[in-house]
Coordinates of N, CA and C in Angstrom, one line a residue:
X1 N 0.8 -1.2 0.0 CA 0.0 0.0 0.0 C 0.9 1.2 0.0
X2 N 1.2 2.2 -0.7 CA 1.3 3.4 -0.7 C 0.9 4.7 0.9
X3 N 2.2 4.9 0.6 CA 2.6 5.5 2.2 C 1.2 6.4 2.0
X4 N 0.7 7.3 0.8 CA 0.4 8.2 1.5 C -1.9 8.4 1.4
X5 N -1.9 6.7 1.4 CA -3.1 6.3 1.1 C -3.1 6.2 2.5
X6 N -1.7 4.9 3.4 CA -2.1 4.6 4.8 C -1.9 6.1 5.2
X7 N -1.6 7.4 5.3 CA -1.4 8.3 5.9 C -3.2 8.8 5.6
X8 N -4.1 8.9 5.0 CA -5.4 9.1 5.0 C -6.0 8.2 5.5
X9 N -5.7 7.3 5.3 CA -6.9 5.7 6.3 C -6.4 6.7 7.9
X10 N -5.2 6.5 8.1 CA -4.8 7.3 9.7 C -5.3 8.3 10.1
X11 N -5.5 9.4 9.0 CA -5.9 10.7 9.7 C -7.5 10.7 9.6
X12 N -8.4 9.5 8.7 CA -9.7 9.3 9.0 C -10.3 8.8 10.0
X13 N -9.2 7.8 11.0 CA -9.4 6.9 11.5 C -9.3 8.2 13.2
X14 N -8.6 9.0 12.8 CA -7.9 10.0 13.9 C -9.3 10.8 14.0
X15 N -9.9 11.5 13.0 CA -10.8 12.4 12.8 C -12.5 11.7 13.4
X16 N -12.5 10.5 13.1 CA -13.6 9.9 13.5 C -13.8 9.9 15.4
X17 N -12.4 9.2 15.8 CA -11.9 9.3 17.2 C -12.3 10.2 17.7
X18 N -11.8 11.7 17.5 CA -11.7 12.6 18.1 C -13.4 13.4 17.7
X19 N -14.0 12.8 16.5 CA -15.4 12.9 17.1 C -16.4 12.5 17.9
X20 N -16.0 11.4 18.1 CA -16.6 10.8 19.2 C -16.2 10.9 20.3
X21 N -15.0 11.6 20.4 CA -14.8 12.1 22.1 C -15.4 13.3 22.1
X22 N -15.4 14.3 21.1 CA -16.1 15.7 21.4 C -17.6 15.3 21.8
X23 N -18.3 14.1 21.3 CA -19.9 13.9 21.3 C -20.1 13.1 23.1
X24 N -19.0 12.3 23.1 CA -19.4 12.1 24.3 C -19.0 13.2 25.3
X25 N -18.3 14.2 25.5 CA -18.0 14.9 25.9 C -19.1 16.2 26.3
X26 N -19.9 16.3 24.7 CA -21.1 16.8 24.6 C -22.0 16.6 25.6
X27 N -22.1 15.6 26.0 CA -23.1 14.4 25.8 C -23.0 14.8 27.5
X28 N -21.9 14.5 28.2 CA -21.7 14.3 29.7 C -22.0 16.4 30.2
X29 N -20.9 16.6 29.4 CA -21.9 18.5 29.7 C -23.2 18.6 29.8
X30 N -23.9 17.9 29.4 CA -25.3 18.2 29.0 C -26.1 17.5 30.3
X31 N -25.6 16.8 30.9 CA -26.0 16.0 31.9 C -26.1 14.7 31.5
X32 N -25.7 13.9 30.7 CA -25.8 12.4 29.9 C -27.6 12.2 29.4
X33 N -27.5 11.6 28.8 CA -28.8 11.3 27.6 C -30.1 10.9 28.9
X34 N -31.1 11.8 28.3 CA -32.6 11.6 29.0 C -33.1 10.4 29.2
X35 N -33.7 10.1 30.1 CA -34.2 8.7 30.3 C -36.1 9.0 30.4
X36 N -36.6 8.2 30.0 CA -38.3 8.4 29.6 C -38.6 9.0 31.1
X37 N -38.3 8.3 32.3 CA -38.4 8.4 33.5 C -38.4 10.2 34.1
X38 N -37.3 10.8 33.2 CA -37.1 12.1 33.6 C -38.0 13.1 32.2
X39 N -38.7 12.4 31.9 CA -39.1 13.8 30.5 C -39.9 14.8 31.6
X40 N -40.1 15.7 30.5 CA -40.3 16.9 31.2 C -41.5 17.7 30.3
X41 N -42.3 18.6 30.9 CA -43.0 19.6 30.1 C -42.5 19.9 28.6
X42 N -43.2 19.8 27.7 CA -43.1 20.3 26.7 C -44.0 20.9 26.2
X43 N -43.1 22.2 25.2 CA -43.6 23.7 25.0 C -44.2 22.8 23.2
X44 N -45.3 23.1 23.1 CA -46.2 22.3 21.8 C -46.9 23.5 20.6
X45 N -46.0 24.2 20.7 CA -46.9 25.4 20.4 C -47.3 26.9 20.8
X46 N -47.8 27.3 19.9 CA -48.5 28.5 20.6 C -50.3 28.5 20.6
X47 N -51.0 29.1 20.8 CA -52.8 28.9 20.7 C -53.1 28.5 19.1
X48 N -52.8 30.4 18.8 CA -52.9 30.1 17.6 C -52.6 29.4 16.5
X49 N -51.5 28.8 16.7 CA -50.6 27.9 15.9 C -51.8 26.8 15.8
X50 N -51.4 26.0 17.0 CA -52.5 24.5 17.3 C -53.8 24.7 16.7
X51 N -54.4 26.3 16.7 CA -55.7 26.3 16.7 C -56.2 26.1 15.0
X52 N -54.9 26.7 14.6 CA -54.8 26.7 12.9 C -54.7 25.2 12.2
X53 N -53.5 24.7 13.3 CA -53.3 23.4 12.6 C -54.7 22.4 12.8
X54 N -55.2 22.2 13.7 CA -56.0 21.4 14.2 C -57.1 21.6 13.3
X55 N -57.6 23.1 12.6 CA -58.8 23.4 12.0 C -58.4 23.0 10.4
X56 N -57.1 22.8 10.1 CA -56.7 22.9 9.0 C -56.6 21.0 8.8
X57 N -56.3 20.2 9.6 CA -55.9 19.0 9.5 C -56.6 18.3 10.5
X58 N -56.8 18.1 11.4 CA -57.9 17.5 12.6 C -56.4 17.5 14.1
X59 N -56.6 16.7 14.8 CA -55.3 16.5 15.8 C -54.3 16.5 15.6
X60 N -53.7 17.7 16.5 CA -51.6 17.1 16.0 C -51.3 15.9 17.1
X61 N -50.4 15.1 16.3 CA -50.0 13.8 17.0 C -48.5 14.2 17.8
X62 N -48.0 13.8 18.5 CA -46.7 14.4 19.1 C -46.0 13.1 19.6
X63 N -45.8 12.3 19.0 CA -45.2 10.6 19.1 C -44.2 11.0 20.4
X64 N -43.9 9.7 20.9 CA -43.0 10.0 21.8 C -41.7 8.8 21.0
X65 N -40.6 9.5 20.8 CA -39.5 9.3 20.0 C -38.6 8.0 20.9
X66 N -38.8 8.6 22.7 CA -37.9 7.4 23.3 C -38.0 6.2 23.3
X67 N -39.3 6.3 23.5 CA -39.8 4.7 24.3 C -41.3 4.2 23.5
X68 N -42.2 5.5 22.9 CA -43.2 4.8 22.3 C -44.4 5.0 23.5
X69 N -44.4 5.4 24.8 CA -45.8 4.9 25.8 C -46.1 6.3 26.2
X70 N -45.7 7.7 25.5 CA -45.9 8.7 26.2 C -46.6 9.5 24.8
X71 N -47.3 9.1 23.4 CA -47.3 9.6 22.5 C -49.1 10.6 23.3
X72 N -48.9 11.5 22.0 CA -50.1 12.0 22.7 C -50.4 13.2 21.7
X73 N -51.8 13.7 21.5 CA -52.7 14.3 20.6 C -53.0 15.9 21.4
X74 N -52.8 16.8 20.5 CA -53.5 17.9 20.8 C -54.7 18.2 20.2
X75 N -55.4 19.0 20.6 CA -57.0 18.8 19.6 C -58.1 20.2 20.3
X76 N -58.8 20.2 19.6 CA -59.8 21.0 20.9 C -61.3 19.7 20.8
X77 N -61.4 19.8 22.3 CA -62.7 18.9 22.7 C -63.8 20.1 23.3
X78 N -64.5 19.8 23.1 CA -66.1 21.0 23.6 C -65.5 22.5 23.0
X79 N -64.7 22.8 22.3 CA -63.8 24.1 22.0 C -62.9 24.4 22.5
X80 N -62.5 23.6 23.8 CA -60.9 23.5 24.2 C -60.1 23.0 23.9
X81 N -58.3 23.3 23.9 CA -57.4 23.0 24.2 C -57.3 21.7 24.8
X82 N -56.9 20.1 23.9 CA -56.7 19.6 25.0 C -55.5 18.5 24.5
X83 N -54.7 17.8 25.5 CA -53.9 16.8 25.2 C -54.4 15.7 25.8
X84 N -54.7 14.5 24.6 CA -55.0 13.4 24.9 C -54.5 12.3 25.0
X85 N -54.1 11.6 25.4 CA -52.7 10.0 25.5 C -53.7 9.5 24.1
X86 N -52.7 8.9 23.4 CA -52.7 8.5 21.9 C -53.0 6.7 22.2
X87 N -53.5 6.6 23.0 CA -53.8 5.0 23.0 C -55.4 5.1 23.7
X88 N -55.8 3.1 23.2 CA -57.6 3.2 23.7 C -57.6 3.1 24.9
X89 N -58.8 3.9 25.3 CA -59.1 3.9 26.9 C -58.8 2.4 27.4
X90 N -58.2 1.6 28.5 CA -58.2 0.5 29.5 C -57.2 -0.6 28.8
X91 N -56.3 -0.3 27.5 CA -55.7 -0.7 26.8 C -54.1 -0.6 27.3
X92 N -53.6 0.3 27.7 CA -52.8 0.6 28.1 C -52.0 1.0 26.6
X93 N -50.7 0.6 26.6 CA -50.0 1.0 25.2 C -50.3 0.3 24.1
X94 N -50.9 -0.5 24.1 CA -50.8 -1.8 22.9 C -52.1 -1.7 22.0
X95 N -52.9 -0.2 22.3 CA -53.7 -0.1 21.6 C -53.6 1.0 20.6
X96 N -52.7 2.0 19.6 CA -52.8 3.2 19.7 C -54.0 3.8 19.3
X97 N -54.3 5.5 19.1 CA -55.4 5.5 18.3 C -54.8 6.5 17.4
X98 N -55.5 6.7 16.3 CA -55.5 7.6 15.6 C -56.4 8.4 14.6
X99 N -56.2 9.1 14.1 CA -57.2 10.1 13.7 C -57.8 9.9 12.4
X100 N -58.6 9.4 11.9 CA -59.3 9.2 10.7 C -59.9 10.6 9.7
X101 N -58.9 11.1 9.2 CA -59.2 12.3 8.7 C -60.4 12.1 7.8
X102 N -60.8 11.3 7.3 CA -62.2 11.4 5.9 C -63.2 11.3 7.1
X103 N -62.9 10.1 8.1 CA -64.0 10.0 8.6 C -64.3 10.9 9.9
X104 N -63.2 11.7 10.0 CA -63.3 13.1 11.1 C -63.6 12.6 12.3
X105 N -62.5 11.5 12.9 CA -63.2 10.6 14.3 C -61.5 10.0 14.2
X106 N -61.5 10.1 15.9 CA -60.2 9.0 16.4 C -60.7 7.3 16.8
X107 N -60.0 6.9 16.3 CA -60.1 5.1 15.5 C -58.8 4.3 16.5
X108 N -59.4 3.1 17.1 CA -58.5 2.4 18.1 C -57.8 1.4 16.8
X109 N -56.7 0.6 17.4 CA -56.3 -0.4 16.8 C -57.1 -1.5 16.1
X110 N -58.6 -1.5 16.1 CA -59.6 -2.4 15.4 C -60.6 -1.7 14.5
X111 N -60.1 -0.3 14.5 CA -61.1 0.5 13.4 C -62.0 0.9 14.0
X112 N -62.1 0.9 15.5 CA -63.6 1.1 15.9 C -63.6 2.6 16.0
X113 N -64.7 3.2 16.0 CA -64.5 5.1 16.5 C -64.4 5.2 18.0
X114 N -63.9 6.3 18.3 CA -63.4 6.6 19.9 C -63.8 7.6 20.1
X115 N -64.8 7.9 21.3 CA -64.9 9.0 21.7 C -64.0 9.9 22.4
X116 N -63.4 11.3 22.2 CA -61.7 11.9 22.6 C -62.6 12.4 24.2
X117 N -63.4 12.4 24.4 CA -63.9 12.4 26.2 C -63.6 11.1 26.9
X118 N -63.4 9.9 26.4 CA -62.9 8.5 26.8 C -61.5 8.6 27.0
X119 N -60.5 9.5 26.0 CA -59.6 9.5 26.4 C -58.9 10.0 27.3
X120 N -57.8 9.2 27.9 CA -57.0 9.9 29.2 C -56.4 11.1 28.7
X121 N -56.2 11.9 29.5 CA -55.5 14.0 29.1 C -54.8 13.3 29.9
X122 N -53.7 14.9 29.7 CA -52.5 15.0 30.2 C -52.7 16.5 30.3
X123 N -52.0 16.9 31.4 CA -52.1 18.2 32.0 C -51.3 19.3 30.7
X124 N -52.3 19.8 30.1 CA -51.6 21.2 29.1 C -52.4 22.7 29.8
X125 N -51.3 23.3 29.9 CA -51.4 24.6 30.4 C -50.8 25.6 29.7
X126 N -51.6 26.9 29.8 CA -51.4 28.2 29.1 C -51.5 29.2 29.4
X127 N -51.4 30.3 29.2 CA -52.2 31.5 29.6 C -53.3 31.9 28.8
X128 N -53.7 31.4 27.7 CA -54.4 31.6 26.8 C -54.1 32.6 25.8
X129 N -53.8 33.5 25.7 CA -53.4 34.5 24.4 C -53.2 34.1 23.3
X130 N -53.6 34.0 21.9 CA -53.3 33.9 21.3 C -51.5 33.0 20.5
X131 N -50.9 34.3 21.0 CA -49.2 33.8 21.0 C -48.8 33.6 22.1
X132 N -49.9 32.9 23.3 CA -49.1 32.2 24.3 C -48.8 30.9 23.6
X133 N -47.4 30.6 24.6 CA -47.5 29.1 24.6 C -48.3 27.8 25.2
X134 N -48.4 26.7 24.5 CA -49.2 25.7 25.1 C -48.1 24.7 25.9
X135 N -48.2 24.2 26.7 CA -47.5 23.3 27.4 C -48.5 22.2 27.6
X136 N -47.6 20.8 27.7 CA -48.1 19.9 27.9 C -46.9 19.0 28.7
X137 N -47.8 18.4 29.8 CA -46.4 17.5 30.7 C -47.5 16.2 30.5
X138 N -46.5 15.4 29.9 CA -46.1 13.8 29.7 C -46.4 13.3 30.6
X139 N -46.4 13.6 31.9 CA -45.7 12.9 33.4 C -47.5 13.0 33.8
X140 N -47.9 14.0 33.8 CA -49.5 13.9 34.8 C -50.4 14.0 33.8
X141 N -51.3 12.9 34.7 CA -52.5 12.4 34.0 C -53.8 12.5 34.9
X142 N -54.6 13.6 33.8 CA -56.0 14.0 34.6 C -56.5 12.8 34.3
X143 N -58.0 13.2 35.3 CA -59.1 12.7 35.7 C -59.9 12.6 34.4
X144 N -60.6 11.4 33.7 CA -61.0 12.3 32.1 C -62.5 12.8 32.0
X145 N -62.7 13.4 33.8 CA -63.7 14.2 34.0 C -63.9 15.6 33.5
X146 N -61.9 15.9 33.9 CA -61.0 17.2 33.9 C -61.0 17.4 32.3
X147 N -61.6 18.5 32.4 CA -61.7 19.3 30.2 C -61.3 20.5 30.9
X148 N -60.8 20.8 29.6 CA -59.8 22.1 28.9 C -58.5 22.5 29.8
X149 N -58.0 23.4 29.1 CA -56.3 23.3 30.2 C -56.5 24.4 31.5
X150 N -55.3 24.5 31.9 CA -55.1 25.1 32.9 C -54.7 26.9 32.4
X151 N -56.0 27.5 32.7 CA -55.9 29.3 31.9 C -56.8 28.6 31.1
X152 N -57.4 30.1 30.7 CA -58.3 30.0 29.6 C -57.3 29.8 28.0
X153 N -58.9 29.7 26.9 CA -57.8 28.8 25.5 C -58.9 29.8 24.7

């Protein structure tokens, strides 16, 4: 092999290295990688935004990327603001649901229709304004007595 082919295999082999020390490095600054256990509030928007998307397309879906058991739907139900857990009521994960745009109705794993008052919420809070933001925490799960968020929408 030619000296100065092995001198590029070496200096790719050097460059890849020393990326992966910068990433783990990254990686430990940042406090090391999230575990489902610790997710946290997330900012989903603003009123307006959601209010547009939702009227424009039916539910936004918001998958949960880690693990799969935390996915969950924004929507408005009675005219509110709400986040719904993305699976059928008493099902736990193994059922998802999703949104049947022709048929304008959320659909369990067997095609059946779902009523979004059956589904479990998740605590989304706002101030309401327009260009407020919407929050939604992953972690608490209302009562699915409990409609519309926390502040008005």
């Amino acid at each position: 092999m030619r000296r100065d082919v092995r001198l590029l295999i070496a200096t790719g082999i050097a460059a890849i290295g020393a990326g992966l020390v910068v990433a783990a490095l990254v990686i430990r600054a940042a406090g090391g990688p999230k575990t489902v256990q610790e997710a946290e509030p997330v900012e989903v928007g603003t009123v307006a935004n959601l209010r547009r998307q939702i009227g424009d397309g039916g539910p936004v879906l918001f998958p949960d990327l880690a693990r799969g058991s935390r996915a969950f739907y924004v929507t408005l139900v009675d005219g509110k603001l709400a986040a719904l857990r993305a699976y059928a009521p008493g099902r736990g994960t193994t059922c998802s649901v999703v949104w049947d745009r022709k048929a304008q109705r959320f659909e369990d794993c067997k095609d059946r229709p779902v009523d979004p008052h059956a589904l479990d919420r998740l605590e989304l809070t706002t101030e309401g304004g327009s260009n407020d933001p919407v929050v939604v925490d992953p972690r608490v799960l209302l009562p699915v007595s409990q409609t519309g968020p926390t502040g008005p929408t």
